[in-house]
Short mmCIF file of C-alpha atoms in Angstrom, two decimals:
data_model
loop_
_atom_site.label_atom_id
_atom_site.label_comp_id
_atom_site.label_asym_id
_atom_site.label_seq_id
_atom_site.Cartn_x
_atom_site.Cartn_y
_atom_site.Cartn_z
CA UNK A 1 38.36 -22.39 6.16
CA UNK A 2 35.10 -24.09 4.99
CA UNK A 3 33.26 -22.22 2.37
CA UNK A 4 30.16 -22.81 -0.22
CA UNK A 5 29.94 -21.20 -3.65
CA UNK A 6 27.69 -20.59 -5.49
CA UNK A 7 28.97 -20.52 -9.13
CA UNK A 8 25.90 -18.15 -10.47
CA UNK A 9 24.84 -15.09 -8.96
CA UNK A 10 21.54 -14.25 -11.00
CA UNK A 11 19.76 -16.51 -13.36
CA UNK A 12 17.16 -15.61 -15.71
CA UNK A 13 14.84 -18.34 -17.86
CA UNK A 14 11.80 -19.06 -19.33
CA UNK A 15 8.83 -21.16 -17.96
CA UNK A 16 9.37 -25.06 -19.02
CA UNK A 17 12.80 -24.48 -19.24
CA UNK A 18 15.33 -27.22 -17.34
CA UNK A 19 17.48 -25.58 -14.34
CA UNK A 20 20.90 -26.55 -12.23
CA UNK A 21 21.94 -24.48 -9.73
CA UNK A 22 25.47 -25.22 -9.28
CA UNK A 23 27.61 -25.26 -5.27
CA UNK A 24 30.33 -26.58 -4.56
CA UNK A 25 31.95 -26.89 -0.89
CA UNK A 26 35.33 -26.59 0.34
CA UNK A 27 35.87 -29.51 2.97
CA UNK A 28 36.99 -32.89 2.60
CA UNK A 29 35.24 -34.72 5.84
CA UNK A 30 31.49 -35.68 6.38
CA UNK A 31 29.16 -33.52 5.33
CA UNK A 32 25.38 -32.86 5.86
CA UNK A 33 23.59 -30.19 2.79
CA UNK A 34 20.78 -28.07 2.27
CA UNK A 35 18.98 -26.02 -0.47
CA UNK A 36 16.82 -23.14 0.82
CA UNK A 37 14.50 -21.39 -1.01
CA UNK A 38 14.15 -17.66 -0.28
CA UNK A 39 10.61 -16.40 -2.23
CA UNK A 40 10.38 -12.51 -2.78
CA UNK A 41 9.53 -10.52 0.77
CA UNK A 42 10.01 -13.69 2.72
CA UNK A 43 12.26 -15.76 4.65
CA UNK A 44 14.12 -18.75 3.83
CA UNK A 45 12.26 -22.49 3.63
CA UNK A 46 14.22 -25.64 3.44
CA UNK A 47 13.57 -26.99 0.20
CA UNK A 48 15.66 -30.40 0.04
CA UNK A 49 18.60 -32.05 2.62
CA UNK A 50 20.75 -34.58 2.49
CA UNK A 51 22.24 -36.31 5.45
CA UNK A 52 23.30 -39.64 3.98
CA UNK A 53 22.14 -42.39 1.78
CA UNK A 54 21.04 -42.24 -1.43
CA UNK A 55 22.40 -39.20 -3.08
CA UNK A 56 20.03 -38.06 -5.08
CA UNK A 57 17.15 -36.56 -3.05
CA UNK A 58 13.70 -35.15 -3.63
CA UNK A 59 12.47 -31.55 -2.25
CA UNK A 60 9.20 -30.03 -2.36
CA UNK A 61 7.55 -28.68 -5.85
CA UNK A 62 9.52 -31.14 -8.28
CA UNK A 63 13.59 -29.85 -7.07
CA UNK A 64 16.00 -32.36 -6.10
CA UNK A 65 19.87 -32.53 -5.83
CA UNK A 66 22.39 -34.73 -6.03
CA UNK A 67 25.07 -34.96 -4.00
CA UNK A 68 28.62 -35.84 -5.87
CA UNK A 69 31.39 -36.65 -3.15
CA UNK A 70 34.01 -36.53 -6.07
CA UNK A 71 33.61 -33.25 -6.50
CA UNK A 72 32.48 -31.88 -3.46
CA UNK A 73 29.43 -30.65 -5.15
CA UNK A 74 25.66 -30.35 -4.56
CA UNK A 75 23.63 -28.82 -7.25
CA UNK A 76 19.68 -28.20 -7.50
CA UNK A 77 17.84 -29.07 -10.27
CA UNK A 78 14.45 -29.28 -11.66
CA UNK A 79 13.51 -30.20 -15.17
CA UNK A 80 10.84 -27.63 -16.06
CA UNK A 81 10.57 -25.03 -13.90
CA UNK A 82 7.46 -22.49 -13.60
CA UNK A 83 7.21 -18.42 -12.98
CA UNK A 84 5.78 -19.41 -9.12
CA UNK A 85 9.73 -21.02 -8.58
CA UNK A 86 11.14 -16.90 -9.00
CA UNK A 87 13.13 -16.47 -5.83
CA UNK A 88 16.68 -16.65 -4.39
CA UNK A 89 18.04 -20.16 -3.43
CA UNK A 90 21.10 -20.75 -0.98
CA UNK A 91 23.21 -23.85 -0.24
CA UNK A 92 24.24 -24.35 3.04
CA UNK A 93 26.53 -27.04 4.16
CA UNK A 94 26.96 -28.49 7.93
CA UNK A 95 30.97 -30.22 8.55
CA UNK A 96 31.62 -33.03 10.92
CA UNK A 97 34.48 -30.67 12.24
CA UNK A 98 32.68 -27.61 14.31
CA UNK A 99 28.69 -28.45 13.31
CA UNK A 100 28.71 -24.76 11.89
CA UNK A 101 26.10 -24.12 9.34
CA UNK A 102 27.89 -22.31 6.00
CA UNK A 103 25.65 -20.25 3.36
CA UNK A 104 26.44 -19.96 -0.48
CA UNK A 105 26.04 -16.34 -1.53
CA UNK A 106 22.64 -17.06 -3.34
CA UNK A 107 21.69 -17.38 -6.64
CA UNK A 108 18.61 -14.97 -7.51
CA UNK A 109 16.32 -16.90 -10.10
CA UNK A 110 14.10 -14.89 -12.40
CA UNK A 111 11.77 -17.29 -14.61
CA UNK A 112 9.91 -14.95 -17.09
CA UNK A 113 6.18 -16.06 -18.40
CA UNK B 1 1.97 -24.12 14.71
CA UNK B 2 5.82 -23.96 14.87
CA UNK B 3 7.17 -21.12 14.37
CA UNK B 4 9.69 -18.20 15.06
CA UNK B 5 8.58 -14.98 15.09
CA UNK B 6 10.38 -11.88 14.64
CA UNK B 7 9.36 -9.00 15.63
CA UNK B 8 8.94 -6.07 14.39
CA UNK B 9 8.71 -6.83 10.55
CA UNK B 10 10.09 -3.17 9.25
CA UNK B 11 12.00 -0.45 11.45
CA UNK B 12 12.80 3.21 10.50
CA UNK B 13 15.23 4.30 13.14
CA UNK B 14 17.90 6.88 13.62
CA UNK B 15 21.59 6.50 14.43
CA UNK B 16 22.34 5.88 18.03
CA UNK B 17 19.03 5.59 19.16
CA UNK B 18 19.18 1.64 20.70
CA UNK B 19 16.68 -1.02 19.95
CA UNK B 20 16.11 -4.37 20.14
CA UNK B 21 14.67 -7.08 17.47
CA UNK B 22 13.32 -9.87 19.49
CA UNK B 23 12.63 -13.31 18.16
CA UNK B 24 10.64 -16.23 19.54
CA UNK B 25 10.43 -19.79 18.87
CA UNK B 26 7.55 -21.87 19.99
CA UNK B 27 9.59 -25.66 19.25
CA UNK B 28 11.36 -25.88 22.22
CA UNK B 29 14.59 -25.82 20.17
CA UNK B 30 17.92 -25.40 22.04
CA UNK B 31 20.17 -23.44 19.04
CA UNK B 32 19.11 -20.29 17.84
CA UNK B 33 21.39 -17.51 15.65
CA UNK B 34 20.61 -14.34 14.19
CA UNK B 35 21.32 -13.63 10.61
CA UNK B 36 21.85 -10.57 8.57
CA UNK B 37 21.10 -10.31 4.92
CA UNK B 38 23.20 -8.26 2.41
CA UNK B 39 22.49 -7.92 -1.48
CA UNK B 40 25.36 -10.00 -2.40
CA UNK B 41 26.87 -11.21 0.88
CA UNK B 42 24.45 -13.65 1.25
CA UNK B 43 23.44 -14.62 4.94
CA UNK B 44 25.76 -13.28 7.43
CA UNK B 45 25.70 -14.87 11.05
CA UNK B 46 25.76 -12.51 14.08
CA UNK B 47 25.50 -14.32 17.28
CA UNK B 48 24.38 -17.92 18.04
CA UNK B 49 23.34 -19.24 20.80
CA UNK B 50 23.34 -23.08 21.96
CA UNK B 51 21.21 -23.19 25.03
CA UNK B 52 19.74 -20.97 27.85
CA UNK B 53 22.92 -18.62 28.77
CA UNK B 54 25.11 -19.65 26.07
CA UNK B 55 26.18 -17.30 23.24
CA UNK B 56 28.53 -17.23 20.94
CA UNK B 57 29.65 -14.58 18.68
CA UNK B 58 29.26 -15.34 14.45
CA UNK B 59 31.32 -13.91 11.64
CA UNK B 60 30.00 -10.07 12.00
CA UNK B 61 29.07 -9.67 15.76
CA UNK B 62 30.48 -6.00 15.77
CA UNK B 63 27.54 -3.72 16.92
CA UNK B 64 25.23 -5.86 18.58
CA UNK B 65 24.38 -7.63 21.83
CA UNK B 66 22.27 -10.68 22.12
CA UNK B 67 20.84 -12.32 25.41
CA UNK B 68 19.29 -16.05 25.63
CA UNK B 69 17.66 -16.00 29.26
CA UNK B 70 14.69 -18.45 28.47
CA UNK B 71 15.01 -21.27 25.76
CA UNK B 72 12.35 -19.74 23.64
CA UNK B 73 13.91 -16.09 22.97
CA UNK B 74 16.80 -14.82 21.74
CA UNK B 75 16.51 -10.51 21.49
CA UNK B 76 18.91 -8.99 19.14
CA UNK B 77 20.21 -5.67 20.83
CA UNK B 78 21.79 -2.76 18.83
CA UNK B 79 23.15 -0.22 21.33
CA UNK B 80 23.93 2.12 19.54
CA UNK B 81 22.88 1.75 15.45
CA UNK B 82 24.28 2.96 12.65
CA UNK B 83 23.81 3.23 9.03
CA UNK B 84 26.06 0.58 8.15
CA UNK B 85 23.47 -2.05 10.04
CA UNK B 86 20.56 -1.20 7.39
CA UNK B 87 19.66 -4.69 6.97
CA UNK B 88 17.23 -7.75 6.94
CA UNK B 89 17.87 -9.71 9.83
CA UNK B 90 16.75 -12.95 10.51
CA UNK B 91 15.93 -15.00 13.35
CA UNK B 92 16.69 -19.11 12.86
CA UNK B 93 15.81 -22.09 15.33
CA UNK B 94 16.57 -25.70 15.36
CA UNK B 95 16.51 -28.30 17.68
CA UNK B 96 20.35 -29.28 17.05
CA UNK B 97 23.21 -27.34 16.21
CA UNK B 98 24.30 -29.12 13.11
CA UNK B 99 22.21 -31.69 12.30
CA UNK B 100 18.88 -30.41 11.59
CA UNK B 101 17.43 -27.66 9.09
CA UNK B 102 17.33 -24.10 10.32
CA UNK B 103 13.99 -22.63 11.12
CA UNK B 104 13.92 -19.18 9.90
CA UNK B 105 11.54 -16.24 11.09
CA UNK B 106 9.90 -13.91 8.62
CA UNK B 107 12.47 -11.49 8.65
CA UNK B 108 13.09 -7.49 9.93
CA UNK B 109 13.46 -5.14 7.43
CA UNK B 110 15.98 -2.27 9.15
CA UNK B 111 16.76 0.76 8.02
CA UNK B 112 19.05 3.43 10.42
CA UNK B 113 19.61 7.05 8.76
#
């Protein structure tokens, strides 16, 4: 069966500091990704897709991914993030084979000031 | 504005006492899926529905009923609750299964002694 992981569960850094969120999915067909973004007491925003194309792609508030077929990965990164970026992020990946959306576990980010 | 709303946002509630969780979507989108969120299960899917009258059961559709009458709600029935279904459940919309980002509602907070 498909599946997404989501190597760590809980992350903590300091402001400034340079992040990568590691997933990796288990399905060798045509793929579309996502990165949520889940901020404390709310629901979950799309922060970054990709569909096809260029694999490296640009979310909102400086994240972007990059999508690396080889190794059926898709992991988040920003270069220096901030205390406002504290929250839980999930991967989700779409297959070609039943369009069924798949989360990650979540990572829970803590950036301290 | 777009949206789906969920409603109500917190719910105190006994064990067998039945309620319902509805969610609305103002997008005119044809999927829509309830969600469940566990500290460390990540997003669980319940019941999903494709179109008006269509429903399909998710990964942990045990203890609940949904309906999809109208294209623009999708209620999310617990018969008869139970402790084990203290949750946050969220309500997601898009306008195609598979290809395009979730929209997710704000979330209910549910707690059954």
């Amino acid at each position: 069966a498909q599946s997404v992981s989501q190597h760590n569960h809980h992350v903590i850094l300091s402001e400034a500091a340079s992040l990568e969120l590691g997933c990796n999915y288990s399905y060798g067909g045509t793929v579309n990704l996502f990165w949520y973004v889940q901020y404390p007491g709310q629901h979950l925003q799309l922060l970054l897709k990709y569909f096809s194309g260029d694999p490296l792609v640009k979310g909102i508030k400086g994240f972007e991914a990059e999508f690396i077929k080889s190794k059926f990965s898709f992991n988040l990164r920003k270069p220096s993030v901030q205390w406002s970026d504290t929250a839980e992020y999930f991967c989700a990946v779409i297959t070609n084979r039943d369009d069924k959306i798949i989360f990650g576990k979540g990572t829970r980010l803590h950036i301290l000031p | 504005e777009a949206q789906v709303t969920q409603n109500p946002r917190y719910l105190i509630t006994v064990t067998g006492k039945k309620l319902t969780v509805t969610c609305s979507q103002n997008m005119n989108h044809e999927y829509m899926s309830w969600y469940r969120q566990d500290p460390g299960l990540g997003l669980r899917q319940i019941y999903y529905s494709m179109n008006v009258e269509v429903t399909d059961k998710g990964d942990v559709p045990e203890g609940y009923k949904v309906s999809r009458k109208e294209k623009r709600n999708f209620p999310l029935i617990l018969e008869s609750p139970s402790p084990n279904q203290t949750s946050l459940y969220f309500c997601a919309s898009s306008p195609l299964q598979g290809r395009s980002p979730l929209h997710f509602g704000n979330g209910t907070r549910l707690t059954v002694t």
